[in-house]
Coordinates of N, CA and C in Angstrom, one line a residue:
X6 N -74.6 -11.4 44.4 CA -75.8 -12.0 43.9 C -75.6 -13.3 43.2
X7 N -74.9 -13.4 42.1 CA -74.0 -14.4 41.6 C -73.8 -15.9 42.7
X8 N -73.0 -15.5 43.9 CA -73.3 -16.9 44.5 C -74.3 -17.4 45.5
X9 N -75.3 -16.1 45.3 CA -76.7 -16.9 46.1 C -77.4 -17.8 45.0
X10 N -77.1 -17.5 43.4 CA -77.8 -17.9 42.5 C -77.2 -19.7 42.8
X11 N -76.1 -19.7 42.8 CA -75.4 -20.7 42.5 C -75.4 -21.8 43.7
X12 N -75.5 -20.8 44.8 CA -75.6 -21.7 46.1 C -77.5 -22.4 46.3
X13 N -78.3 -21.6 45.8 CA -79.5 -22.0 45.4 C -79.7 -23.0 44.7
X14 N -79.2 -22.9 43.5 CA -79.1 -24.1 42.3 C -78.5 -25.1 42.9
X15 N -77.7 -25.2 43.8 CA -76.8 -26.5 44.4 C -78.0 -26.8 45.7
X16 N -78.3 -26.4 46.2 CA -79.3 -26.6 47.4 C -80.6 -27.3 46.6
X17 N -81.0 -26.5 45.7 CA -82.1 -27.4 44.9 C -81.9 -28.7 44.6
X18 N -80.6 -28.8 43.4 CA -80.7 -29.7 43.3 C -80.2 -31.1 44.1
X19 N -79.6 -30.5 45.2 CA -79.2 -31.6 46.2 C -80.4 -32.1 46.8
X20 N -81.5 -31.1 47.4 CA -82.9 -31.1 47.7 C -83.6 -32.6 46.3
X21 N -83.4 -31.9 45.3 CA -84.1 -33.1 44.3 C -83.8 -34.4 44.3
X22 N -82.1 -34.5 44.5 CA -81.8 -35.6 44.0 C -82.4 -36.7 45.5
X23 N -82.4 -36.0 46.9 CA -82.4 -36.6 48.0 C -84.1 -37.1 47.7
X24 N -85.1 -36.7 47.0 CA -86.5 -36.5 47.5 C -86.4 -38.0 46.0
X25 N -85.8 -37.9 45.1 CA -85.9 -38.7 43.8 C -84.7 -40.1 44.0
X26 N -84.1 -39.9 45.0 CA -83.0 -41.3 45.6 C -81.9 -41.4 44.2
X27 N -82.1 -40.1 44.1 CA -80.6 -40.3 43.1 C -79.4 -39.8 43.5
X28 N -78.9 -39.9 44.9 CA -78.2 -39.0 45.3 C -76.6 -39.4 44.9
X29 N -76.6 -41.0 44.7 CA -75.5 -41.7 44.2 C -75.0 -41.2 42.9
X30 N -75.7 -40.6 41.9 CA -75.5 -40.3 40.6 C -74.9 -38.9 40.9
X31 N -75.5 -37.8 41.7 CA -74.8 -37.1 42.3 C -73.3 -37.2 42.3
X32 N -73.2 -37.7 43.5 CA -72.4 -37.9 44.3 C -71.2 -38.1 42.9
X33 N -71.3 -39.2 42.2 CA -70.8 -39.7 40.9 C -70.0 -38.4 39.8
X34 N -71.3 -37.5 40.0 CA -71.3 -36.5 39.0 C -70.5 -35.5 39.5
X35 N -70.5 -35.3 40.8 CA -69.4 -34.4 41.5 C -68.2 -34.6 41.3
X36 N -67.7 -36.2 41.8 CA -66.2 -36.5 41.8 C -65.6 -36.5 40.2
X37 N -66.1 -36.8 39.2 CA -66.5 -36.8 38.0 C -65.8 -35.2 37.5
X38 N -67.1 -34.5 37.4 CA -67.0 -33.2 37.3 C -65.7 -32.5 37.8
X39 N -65.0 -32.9 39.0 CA -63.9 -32.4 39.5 C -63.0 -32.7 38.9
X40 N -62.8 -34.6 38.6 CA -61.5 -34.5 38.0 C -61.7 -33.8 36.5
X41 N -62.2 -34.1 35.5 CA -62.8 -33.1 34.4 C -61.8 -31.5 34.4
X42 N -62.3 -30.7 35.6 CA -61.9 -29.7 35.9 C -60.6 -29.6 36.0
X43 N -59.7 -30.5 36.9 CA -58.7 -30.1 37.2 C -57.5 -30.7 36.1
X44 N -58.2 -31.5 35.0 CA -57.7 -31.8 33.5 C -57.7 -30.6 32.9
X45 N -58.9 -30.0 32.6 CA -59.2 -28.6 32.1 C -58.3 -27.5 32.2
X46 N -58.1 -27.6 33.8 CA -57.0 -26.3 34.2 C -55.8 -26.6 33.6
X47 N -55.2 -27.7 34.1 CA -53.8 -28.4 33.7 C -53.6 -27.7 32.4
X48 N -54.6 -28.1 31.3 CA -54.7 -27.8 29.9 C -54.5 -26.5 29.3
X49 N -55.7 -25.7 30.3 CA -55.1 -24.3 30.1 C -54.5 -23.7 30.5
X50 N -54.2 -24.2 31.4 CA -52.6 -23.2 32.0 C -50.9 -23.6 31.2
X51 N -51.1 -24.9 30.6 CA -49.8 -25.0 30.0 C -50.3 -23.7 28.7
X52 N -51.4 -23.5 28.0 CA -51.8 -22.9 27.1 C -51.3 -21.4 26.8
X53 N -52.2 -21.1 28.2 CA -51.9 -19.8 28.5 C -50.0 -19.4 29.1
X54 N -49.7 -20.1 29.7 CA -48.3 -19.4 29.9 C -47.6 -19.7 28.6
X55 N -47.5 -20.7 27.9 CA -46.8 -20.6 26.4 C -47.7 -18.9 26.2
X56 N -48.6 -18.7 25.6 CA -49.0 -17.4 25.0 C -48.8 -16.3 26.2
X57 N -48.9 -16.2 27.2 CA -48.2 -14.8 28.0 C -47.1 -15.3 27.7
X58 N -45.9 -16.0 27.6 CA -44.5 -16.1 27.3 C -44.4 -15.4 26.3
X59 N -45.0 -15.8 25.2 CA -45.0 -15.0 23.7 C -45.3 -13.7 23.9
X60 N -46.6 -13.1 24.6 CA -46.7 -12.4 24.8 C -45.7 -11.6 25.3
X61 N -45.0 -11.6 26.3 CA -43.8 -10.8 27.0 C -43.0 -10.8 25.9
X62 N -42.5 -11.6 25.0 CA -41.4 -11.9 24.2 C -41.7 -10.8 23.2
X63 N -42.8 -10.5 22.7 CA -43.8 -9.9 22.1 C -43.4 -8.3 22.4
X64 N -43.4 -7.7 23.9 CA -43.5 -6.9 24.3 C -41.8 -6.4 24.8
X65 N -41.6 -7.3 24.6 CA -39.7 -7.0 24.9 C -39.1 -6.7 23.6
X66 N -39.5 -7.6 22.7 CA -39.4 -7.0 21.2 C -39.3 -5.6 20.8
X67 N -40.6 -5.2 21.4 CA -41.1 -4.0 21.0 C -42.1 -4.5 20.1
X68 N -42.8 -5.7 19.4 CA -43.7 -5.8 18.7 C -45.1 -5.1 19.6
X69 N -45.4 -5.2 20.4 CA -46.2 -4.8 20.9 C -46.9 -3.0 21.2
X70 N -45.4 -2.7 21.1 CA -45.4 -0.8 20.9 C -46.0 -0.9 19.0
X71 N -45.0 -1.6 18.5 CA -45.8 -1.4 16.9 C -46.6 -1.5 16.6
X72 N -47.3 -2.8 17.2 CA -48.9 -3.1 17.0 C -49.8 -1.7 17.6
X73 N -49.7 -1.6 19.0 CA -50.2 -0.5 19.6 C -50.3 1.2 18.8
X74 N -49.2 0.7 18.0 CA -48.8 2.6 17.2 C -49.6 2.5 15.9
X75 N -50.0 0.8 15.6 CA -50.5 0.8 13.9 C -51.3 1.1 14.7
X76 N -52.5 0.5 16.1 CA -54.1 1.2 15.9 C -54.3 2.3 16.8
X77 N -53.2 2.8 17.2 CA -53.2 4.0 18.2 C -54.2 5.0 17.2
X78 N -54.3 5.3 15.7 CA -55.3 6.6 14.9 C -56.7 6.0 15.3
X79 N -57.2 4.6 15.2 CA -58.0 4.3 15.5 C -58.4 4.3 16.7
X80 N -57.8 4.1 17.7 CA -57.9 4.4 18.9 C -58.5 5.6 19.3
X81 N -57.8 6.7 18.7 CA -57.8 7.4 19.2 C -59.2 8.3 18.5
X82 N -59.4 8.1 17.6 CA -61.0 8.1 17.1 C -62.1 8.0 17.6
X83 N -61.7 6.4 18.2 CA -62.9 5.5 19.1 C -63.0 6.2 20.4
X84 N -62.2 6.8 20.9 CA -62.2 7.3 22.6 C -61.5 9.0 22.4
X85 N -62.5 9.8 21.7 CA -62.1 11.2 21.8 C -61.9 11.7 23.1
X86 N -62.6 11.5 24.3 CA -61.9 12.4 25.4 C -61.1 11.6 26.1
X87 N -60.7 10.9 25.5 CA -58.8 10.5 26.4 C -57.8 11.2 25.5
X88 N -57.3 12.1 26.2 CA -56.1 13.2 26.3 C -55.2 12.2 25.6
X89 N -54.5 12.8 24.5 CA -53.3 12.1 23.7 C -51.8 11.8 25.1
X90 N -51.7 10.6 25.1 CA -50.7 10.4 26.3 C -51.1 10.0 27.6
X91 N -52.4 10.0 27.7 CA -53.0 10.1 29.0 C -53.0 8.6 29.1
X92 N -52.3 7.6 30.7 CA -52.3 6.0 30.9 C -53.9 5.3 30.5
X93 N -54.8 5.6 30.2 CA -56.0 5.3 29.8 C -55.7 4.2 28.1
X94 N -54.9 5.2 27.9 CA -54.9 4.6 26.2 C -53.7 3.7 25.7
X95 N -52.8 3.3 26.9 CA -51.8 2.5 27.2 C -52.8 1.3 28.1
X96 N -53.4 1.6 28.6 CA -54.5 0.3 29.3 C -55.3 -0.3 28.0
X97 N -55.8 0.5 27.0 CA -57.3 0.0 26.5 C -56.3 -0.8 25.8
X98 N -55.1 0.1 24.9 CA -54.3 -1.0 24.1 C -53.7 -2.2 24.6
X99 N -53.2 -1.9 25.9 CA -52.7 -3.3 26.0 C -53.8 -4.3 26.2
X100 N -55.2 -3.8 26.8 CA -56.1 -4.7 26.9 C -56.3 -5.4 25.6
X101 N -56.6 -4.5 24.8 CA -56.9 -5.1 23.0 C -56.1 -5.8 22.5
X102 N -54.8 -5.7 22.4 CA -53.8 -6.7 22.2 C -54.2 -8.0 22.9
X103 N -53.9 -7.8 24.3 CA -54.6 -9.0 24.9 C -55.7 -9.8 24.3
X104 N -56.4 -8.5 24.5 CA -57.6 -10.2 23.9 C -57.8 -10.5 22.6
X105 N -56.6 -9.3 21.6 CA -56.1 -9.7 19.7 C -56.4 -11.2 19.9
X106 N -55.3 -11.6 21.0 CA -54.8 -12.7 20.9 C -54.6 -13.9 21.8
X107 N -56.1 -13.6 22.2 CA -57.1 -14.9 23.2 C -56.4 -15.0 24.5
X108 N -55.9 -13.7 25.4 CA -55.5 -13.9 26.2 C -56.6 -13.3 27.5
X109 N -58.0 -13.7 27.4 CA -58.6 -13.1 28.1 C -58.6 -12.7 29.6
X110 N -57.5 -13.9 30.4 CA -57.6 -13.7 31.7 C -56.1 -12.6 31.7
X111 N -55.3 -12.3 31.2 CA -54.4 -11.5 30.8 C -55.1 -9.9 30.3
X112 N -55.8 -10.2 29.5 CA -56.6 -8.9 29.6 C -57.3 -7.6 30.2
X113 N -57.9 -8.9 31.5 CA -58.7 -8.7 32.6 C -58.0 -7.8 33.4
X114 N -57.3 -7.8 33.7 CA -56.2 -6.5 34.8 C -56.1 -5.0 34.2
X115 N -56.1 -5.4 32.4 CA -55.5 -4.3 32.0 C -56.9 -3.2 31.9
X116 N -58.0 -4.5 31.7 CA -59.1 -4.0 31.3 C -59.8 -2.9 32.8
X117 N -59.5 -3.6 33.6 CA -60.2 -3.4 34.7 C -59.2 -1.4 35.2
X118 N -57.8 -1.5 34.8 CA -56.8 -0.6 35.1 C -57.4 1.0 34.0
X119 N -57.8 0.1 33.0 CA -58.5 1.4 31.6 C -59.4 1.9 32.7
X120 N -60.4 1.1 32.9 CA -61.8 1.7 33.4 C -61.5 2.2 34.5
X121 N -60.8 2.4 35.5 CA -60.2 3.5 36.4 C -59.6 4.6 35.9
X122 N -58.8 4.3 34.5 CA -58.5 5.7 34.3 C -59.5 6.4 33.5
X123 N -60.1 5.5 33.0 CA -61.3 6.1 32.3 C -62.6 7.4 33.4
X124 N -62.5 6.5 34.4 CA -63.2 6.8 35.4 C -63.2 8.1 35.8
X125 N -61.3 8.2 35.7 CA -60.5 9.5 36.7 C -61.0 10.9 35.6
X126 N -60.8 10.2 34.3 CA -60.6 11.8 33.6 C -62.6 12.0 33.4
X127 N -63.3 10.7 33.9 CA -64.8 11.3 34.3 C -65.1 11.9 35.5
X128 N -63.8 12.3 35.8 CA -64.2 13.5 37.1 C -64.5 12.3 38.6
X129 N -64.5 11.4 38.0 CA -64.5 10.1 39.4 C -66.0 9.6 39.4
X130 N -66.7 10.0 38.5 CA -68.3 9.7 38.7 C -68.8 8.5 38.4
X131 N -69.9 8.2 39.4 CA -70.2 6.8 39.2 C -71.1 6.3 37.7
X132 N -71.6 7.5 37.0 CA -71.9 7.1 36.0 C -70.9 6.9 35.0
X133 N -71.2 6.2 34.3 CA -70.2 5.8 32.6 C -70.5 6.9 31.7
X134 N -69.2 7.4 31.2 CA -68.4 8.4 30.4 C -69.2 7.2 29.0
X135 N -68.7 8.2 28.3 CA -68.5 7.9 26.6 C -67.7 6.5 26.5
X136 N -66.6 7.1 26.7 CA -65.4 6.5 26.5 C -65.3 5.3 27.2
X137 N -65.6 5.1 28.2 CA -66.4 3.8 29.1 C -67.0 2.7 28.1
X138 N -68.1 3.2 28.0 CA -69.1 2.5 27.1 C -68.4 2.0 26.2
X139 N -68.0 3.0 25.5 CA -67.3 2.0 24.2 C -66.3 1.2 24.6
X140 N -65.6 1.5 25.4 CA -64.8 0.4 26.1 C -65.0 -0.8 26.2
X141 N -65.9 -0.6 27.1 CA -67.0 -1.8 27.0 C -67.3 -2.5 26.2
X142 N -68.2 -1.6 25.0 CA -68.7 -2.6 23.6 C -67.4 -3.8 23.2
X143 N -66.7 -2.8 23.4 CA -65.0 -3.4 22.4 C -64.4 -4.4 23.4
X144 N -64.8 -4.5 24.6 CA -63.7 -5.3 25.1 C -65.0 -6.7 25.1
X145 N -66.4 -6.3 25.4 CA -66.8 -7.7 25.6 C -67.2 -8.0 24.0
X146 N -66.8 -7.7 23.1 CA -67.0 -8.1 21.5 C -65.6 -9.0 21.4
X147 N -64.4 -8.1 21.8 CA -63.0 -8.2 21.1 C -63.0 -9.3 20.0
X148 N -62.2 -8.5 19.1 CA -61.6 -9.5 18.1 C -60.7 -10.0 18.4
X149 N -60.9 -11.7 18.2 CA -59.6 -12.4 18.5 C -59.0 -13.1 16.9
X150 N -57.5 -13.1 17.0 CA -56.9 -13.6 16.0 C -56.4 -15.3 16.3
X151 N -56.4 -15.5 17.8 CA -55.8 -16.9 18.4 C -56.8 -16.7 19.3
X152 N -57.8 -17.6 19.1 CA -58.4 -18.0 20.3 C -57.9 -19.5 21.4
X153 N -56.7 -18.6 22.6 CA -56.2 -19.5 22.8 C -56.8 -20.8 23.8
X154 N -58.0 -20.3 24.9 CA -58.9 -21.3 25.7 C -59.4 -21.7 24.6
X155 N -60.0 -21.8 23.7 CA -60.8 -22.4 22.6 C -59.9 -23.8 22.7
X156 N -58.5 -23.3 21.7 CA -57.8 -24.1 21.5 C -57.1 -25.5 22.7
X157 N -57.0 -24.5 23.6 CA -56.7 -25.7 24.6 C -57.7 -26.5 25.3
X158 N -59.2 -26.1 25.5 CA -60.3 -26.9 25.6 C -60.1 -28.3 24.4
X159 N -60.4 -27.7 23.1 CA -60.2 -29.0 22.4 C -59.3 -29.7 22.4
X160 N -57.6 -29.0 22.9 CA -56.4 -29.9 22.8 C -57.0 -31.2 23.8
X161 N -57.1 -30.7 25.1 CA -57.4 -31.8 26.5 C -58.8 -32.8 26.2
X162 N -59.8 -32.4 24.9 CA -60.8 -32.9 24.7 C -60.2 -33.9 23.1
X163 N -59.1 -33.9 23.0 CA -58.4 -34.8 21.9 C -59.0 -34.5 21.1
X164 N -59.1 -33.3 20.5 CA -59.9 -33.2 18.8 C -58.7 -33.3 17.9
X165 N -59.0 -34.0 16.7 CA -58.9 -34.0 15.4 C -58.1 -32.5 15.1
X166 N -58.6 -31.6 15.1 CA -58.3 -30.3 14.5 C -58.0 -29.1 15.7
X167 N -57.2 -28.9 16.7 CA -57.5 -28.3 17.6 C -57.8 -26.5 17.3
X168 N -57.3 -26.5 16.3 CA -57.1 -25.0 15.3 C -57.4 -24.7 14.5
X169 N -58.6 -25.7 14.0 CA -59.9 -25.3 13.3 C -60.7 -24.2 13.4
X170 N -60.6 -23.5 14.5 CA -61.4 -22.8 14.9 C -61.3 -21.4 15.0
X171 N -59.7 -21.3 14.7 CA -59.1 -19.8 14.2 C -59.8 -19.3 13.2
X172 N -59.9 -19.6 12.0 CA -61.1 -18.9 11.1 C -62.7 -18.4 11.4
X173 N -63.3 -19.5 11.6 CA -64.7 -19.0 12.3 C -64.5 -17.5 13.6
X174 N -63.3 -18.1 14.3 CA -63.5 -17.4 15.6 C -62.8 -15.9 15.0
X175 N -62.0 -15.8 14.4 CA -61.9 -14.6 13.3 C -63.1 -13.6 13.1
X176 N -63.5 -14.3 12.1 CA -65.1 -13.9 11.7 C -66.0 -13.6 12.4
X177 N -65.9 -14.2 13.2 CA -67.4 -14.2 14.3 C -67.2 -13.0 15.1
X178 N -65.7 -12.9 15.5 CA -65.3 -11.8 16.7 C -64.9 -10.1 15.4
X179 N -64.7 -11.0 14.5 CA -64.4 -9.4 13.6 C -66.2 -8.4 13.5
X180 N -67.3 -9.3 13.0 CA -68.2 -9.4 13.1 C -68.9 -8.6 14.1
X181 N -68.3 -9.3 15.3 CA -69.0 -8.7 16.4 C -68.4 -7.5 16.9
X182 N -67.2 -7.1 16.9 CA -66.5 -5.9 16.6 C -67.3 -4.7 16.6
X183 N -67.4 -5.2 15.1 CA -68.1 -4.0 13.8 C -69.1 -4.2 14.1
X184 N -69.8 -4.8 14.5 CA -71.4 -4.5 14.9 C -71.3 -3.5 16.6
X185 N -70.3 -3.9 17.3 CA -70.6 -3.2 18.7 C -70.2 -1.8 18.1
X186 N -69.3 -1.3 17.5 CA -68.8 0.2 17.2 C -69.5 0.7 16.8
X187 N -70.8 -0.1 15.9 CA -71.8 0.8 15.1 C -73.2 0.6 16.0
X188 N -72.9 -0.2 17.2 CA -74.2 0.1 17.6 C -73.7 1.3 18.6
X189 N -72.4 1.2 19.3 CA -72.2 2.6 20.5 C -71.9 3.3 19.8
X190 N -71.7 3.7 18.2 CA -72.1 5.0 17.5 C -73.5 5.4 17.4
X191 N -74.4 4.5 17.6 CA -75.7 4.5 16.8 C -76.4 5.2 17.9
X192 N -75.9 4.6 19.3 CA -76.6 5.2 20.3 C -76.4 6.7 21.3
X193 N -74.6 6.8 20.9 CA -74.2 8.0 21.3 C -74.9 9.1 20.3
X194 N -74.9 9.3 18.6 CA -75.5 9.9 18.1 C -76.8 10.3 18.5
X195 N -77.3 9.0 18.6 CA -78.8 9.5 18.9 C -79.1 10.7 20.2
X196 N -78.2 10.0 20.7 CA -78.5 10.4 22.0 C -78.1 12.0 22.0
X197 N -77.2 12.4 21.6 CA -76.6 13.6 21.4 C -77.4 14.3 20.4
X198 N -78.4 13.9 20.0 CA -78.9 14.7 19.1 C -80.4 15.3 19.6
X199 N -80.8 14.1 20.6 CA -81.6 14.4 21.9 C -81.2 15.7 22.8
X200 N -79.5 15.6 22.9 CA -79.3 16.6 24.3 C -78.7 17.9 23.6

């Protein structure tokens, strides 16, 4: 659905610019826009493999089992029907970790690997489990401690401060956190009180 929206919006506006003879500005705005992009990527990708580096360095350590073991009680709170041990809760953690620590396209695999096993111990059903849901809340809130695209957007855009933004983005994602836990508490309760 996604790229009819986008192939429409590009047909429109190519339709506009031809009927308003701005097609040169276009045209301008495209080659433009590309190299832009391929600055962008350059940017983030030195970003990101420094932080997956760390990351793995992280995880060879063993820092990563520690971190995982400090919020494993909480975890295990947040997602009562995943079986203690069960690969579900080895996925949601490493997803969390990941996105701790602004690695969202690193996250994305682990995220996507929970929600299958989430799926499995739902009996395989296409509706969303408990445990699902909250998944969800928590992974599209996540708290980040290094917001690393943030950071490397500004690096390639030459800001002043590129890591300014660690404190706000703190706050805003701790924030948003704690607001999604209490709203998939607010709703499961209810709900359960209904059935």
């Amino acid at each position: 659905m996604v790229n009819y929206i986008w192939v429409g919006m590009t047909v429109i506006g190519l339709v506009f610019a031809a009927i308003n003879g701005t097609m040169a500005e276009v045209n301008e705005a495209v080659f433009k826009g590309a190299s832009e992009a391929v600055t962008l990527c350059i940017g983030l990708i030195s970003i990101l493999v420094f932080w997956l580096g760390m990351m793995r360095i992280a995880e060879t350590a063993g820092l990563l089992d520690k971190l995982a073991s400090l919020f494993r009680p909480l975890i295990t709170r947040l997602f009562p029907e995943v079986p203690a041990g069960h690969p579900a809760m080895g996925y949601i953690l490493s997803n969390m970790m990941a996105n701790l620590f602004g690695l969202g396209n690193a996250a994305t695999p682990l995220g996507i690997k929970a929600m299958e096993e989430l799926k499995k111990i739902n009996g395989g059903k296409d509706s969303a489990s408990r445990s699902m849901i909250t998944f969800l809340a928590i992974n599209t809130s996540s708290i980040t401690l290094i917001p690393t695209t943030v950071i490397a957007i500004r690096i390639t855009y030459d800001s002043a401060a590129p890591t300014e933004i660690v404190g706000p983005t703190l706050i805003a994602t701790g924030i948003s956190t704690i607001a999604a836990i209490l709203i998939d508490r607010y709703f499961y309760y209810r709900r359960s009180r209904k059935g």
